[in-house]
C-alpha atoms as a PDB file:
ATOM      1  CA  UNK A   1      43.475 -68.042 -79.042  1.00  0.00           C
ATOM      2  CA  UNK A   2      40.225 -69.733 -78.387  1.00  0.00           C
ATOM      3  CA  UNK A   3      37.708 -70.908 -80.925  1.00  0.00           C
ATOM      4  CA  UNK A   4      34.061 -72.228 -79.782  1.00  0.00           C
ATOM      5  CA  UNK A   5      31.640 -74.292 -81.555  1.00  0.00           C
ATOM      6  CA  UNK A   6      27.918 -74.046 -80.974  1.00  0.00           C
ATOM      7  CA  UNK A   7      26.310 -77.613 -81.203  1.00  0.00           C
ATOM      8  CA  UNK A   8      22.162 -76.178 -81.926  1.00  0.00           C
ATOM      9  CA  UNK A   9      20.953 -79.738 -82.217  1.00  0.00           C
ATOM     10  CA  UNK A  10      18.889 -81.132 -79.565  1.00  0.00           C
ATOM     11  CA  UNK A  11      20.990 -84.442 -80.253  1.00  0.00           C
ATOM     12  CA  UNK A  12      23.940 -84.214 -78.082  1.00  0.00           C
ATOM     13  CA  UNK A  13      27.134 -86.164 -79.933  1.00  0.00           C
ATOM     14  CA  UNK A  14      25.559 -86.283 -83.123  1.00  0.00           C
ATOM     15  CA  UNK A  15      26.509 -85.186 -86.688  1.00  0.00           C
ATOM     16  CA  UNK A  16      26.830 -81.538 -85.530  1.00  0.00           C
ATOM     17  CA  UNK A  17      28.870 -81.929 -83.233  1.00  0.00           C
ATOM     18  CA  UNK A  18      30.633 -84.884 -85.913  1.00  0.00           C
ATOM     19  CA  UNK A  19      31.159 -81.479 -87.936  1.00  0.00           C
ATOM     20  CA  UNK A  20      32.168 -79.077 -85.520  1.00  0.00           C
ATOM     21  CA  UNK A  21      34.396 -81.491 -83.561  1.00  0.00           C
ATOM     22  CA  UNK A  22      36.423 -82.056 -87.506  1.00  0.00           C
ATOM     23  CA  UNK A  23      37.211 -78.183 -87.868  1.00  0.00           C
ATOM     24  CA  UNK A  24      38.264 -78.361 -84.214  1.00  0.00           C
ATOM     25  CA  UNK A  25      40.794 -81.362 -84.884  1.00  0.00           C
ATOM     26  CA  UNK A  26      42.823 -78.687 -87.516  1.00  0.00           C
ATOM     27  CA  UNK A  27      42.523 -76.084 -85.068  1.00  0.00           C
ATOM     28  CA  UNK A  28      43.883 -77.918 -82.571  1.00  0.00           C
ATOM     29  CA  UNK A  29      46.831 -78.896 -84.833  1.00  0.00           C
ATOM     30  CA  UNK A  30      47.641 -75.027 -84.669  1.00  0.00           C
ATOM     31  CA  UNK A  31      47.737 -74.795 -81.491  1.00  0.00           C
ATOM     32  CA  UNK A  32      44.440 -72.820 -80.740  1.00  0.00           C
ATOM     33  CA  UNK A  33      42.266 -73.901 -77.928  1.00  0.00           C
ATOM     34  CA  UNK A  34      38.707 -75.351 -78.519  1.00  0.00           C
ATOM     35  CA  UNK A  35      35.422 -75.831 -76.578  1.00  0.00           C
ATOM     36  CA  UNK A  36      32.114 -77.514 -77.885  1.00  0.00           C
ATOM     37  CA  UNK A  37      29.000 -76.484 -76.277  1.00  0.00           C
ATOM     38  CA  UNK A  38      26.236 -78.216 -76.546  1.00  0.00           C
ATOM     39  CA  UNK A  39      22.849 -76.753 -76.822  1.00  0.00           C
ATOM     40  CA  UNK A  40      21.446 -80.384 -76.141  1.00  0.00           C
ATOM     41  CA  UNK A  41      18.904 -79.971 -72.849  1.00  0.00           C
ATOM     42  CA  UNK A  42      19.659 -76.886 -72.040  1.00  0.00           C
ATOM     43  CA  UNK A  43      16.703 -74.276 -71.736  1.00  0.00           C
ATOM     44  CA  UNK A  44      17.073 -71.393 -73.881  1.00  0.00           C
ATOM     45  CA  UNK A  45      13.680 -69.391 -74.303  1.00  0.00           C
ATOM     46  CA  UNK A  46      13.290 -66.762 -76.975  1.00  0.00           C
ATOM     47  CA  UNK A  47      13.724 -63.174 -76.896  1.00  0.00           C
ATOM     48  CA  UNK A  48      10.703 -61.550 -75.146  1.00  0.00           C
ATOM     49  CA  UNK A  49      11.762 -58.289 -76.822  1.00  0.00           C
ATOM     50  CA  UNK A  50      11.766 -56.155 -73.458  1.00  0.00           C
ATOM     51  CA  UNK A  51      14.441 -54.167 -74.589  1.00  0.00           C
ATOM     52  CA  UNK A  52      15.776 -53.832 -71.521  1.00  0.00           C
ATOM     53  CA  UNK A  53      19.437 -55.346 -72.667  1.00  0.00           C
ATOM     54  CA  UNK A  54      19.477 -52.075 -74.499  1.00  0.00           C
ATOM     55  CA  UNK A  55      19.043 -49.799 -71.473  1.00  0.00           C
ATOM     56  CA  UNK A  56      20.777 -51.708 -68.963  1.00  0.00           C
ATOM     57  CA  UNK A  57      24.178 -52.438 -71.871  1.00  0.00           C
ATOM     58  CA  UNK A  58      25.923 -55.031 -69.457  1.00  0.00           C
ATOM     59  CA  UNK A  59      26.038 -57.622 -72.326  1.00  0.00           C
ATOM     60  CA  UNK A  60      23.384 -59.542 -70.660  1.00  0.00           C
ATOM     61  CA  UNK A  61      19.735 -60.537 -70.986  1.00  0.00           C
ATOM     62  CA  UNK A  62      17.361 -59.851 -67.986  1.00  0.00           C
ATOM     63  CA  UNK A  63      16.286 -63.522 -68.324  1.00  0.00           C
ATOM     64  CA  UNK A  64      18.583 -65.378 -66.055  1.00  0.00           C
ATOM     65  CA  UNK A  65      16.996 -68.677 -65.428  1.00  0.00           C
ATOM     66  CA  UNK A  66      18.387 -70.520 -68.348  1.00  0.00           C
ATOM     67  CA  UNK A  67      21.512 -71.327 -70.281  1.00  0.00           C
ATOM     68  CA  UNK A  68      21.622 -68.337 -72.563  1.00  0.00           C
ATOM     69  CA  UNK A  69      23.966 -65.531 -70.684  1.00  0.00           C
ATOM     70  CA  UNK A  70      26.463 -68.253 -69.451  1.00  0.00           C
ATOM     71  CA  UNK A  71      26.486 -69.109 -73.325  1.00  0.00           C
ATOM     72  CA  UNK A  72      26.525 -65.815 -74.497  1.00  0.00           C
ATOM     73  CA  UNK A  73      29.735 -65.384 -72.142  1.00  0.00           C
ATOM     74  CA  UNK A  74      31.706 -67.940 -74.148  1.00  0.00           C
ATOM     75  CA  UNK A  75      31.313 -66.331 -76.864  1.00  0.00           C
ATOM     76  CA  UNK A  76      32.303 -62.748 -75.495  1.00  0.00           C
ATOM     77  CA  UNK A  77      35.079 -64.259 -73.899  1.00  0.00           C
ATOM     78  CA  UNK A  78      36.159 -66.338 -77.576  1.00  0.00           C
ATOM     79  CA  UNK A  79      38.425 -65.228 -80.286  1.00  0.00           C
ATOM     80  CA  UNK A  80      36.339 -67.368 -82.978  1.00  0.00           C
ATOM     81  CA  UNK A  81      32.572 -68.673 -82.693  1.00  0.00           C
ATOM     82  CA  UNK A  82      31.441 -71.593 -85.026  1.00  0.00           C
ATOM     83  CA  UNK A  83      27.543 -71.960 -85.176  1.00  0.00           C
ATOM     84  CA  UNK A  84      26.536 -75.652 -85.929  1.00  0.00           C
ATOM     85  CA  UNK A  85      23.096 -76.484 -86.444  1.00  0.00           C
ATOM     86  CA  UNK A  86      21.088 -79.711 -88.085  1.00  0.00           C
ATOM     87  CA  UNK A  87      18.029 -78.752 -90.797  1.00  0.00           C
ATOM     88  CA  UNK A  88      15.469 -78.619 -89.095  1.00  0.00           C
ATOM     89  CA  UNK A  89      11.721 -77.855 -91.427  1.00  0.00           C
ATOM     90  CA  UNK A  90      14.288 -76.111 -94.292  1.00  0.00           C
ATOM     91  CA  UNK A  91      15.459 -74.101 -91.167  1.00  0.00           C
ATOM     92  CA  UNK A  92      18.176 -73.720 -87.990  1.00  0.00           C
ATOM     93  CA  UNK A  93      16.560 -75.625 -84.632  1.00  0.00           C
ATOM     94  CA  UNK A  94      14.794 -73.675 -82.244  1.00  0.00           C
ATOM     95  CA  UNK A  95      17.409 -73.700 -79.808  1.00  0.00           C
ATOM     96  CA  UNK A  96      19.706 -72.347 -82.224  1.00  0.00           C
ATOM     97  CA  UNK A  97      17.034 -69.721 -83.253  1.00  0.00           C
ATOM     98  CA  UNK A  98      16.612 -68.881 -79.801  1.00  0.00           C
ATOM     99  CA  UNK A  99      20.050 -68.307 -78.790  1.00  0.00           C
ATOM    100  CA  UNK A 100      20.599 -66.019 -82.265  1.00  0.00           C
ATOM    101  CA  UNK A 101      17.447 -63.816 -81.455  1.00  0.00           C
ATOM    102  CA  UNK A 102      18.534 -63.341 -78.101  1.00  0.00           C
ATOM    103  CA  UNK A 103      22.033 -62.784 -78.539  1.00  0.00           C
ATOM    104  CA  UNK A 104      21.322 -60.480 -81.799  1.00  0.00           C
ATOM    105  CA  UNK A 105      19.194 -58.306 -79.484  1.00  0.00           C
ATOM    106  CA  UNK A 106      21.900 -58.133 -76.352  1.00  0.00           C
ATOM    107  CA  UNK A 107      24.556 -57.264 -79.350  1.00  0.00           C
ATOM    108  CA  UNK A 108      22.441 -54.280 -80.701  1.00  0.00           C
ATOM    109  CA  UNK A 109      22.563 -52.822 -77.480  1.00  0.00           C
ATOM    110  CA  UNK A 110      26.117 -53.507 -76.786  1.00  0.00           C
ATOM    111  CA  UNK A 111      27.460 -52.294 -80.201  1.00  0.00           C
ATOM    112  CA  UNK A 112      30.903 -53.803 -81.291  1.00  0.00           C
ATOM    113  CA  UNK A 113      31.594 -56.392 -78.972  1.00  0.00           C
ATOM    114  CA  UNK A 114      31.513 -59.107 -81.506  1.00  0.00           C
ATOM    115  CA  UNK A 115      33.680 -57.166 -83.929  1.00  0.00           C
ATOM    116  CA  UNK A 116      36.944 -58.531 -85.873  1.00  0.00           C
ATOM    117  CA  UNK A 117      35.918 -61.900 -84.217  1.00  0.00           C
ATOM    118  CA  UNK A 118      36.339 -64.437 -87.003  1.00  0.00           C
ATOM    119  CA  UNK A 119      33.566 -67.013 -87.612  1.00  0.00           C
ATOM    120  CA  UNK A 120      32.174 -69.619 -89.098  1.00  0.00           C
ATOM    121  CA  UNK A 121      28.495 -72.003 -90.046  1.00  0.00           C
ATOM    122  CA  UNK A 122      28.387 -75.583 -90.613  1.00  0.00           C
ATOM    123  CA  UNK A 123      25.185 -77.182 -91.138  1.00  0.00           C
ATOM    124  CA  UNK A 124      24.227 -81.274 -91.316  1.00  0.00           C
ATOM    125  CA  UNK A 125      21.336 -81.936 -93.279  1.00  0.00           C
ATOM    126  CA  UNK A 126      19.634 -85.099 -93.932  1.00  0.00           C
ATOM    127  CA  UNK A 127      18.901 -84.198 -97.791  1.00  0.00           C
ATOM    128  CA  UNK A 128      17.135 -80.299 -98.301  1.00  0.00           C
ATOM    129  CA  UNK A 129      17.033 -76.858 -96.618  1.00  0.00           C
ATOM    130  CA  UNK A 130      21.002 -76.768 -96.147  1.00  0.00           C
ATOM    131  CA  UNK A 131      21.362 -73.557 -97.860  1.00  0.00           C
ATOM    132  CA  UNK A 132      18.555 -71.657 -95.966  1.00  0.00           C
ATOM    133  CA  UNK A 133      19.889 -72.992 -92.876  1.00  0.00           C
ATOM    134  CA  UNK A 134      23.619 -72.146 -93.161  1.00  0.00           C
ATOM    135  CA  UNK A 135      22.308 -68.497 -94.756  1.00  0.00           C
ATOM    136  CA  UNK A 136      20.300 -67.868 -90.870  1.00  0.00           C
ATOM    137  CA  UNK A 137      23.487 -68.579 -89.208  1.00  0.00           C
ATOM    138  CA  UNK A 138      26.211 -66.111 -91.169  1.00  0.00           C
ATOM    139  CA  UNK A 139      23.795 -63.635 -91.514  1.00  0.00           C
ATOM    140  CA  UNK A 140      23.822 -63.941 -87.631  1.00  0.00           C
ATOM    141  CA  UNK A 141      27.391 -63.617 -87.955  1.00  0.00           C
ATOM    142  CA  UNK A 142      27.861 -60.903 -91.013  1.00  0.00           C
ATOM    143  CA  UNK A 143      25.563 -58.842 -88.896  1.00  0.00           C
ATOM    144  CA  UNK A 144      27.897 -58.623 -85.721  1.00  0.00           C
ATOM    145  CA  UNK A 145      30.907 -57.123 -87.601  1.00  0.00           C
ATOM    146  CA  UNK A 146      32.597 -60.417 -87.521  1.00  0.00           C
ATOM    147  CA  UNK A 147      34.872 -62.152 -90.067  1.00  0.00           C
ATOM    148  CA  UNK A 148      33.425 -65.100 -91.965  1.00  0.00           C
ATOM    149  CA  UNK A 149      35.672 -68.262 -92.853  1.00  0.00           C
ATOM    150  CA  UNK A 150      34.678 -70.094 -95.635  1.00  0.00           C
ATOM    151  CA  UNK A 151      35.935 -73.259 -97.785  1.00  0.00           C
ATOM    152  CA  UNK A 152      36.012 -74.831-100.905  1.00  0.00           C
ATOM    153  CA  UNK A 153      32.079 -75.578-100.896  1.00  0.00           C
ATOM    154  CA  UNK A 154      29.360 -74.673 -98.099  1.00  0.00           C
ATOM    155  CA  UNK A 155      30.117 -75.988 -94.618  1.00  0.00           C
ATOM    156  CA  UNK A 156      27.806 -78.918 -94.928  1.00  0.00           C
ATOM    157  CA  UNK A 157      27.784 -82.228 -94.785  1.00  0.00           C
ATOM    158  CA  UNK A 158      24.739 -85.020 -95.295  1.00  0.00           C
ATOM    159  CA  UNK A 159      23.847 -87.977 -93.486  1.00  0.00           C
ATOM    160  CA  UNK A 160      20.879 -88.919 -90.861  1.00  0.00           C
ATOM    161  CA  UNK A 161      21.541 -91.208 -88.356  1.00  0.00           C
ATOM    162  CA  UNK A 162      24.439 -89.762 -86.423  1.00  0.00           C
ATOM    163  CA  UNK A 163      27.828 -90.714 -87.675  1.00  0.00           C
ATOM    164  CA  UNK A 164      26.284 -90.350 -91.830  1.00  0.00           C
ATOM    165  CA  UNK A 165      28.260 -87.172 -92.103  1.00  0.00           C
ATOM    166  CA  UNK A 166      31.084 -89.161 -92.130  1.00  0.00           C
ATOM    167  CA  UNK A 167      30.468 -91.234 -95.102  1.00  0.00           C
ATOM    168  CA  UNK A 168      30.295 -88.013 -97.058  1.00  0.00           C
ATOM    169  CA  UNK A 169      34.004 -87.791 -98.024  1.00  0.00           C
ATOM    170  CA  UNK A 170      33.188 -84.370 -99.724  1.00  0.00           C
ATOM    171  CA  UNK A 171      31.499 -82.853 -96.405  1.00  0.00           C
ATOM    172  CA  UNK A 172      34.413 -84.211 -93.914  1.00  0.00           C
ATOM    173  CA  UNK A 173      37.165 -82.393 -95.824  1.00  0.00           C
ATOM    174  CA  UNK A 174      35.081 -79.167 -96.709  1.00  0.00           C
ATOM    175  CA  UNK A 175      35.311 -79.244 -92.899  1.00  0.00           C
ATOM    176  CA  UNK A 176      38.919 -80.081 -92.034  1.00  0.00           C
ATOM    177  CA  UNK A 177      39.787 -77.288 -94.779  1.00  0.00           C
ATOM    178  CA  UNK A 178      37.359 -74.905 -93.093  1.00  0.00           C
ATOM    179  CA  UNK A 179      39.337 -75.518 -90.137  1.00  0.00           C
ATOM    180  CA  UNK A 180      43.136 -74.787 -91.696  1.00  0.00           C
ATOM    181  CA  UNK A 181      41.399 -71.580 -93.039  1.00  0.00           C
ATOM    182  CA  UNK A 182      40.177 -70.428 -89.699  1.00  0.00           C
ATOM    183  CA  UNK A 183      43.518 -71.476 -88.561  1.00  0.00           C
ATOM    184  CA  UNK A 184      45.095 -69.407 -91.032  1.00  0.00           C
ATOM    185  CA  UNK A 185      43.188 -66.206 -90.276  1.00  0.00           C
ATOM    186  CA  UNK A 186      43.457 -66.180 -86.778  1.00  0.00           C
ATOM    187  CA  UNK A 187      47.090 -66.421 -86.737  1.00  0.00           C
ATOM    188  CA  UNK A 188      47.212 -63.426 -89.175  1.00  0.00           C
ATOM    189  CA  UNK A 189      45.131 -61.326 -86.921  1.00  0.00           C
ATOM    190  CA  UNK A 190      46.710 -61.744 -83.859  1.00  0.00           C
END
């Protein structure tokens, strides 16, 4: 089994990845294999809305020149996906918003590939907008058939300067039981 975690922020290492990185640590305790990837430089443009992902139904976009299909492979290729994203203007960061259009558009004309996977949101906010940004990502994820974890509060955690999210005690082990619960399902599915 094979979980990834989507790092959206632009800051590579930082309290995303903090988050994503403490659900992996449980998951690795299970025995179930992790990857981060990190959305940090890496060119992912928006969806043009060509449509032609829905006539060609290869699970690909026609754009090739950035990161997004070799992304979008991972995730085919993954048992669980975990989006991670910082609050960005009460929002998910436009990487993160890119690679959601895209792939949401690639899915719709590949029908089911996504389904039964089990996922999972974690946001890192520096004080407001959590909510709206954690709501973007599962409804990314309820969309696409796929099975939502969840925890014993939303899979956020606060702080600004990278390493914050740490201090909040409340946020870390939200995260570490997010990542027994994944754990948990994942074993009971397969």
């Amino acid at each position: 089994m094979k979980v990834i975690g989507i790092n959206g922020s632009p800051r590579k290492d930082g309290n995303t990845a903090i988050l994503i990185q403490t659900v992996f640590k449980e998951l690795t305790k299970e025995g179930i294999e992790t990857e981060l990837i990190q959305l940090s430089g890496k060119n992912i443009e928006g969806c043009k809305a060509c449509w032609a992902c829905h006539k060609n139904k290869n699970k690909q976009c026609v754009i090739t020149d950035d990161f997004f299909n070799e992304c979008f492979a991972k995730m085919l290729a993954s048992d669980g996906i975990i989006l991670g994203s910082p609050v960005y203007s009460a929002g998910v960061t436009s990487q993160m918003k890119a690679l959601i259009d895209r792939a949401s558009m690639v899915l719709a004309g590949n029908k089911g590939v996504f389904k039964h996977k089990i996922g999972a949101s974690v946001v890192a906010a520096r004080r407001g907008g959590a909510i709206s940004a954690f709501d973007t990502l599962n409804n990314f994820l309820y969309s696409k058939e796929m099975f939502l974890v969840g925890s014993s509060y939303w899979n956020m955690a606060y702080g600004n300067a990278i390493g914050e999210v740490e201090q909040d005690q409340e946020g870390i082990n939200n995260m570490k039981n997010l990542g027994q619960n994944m754990a948990w399902i994942l074993k009971k599915i397969q």
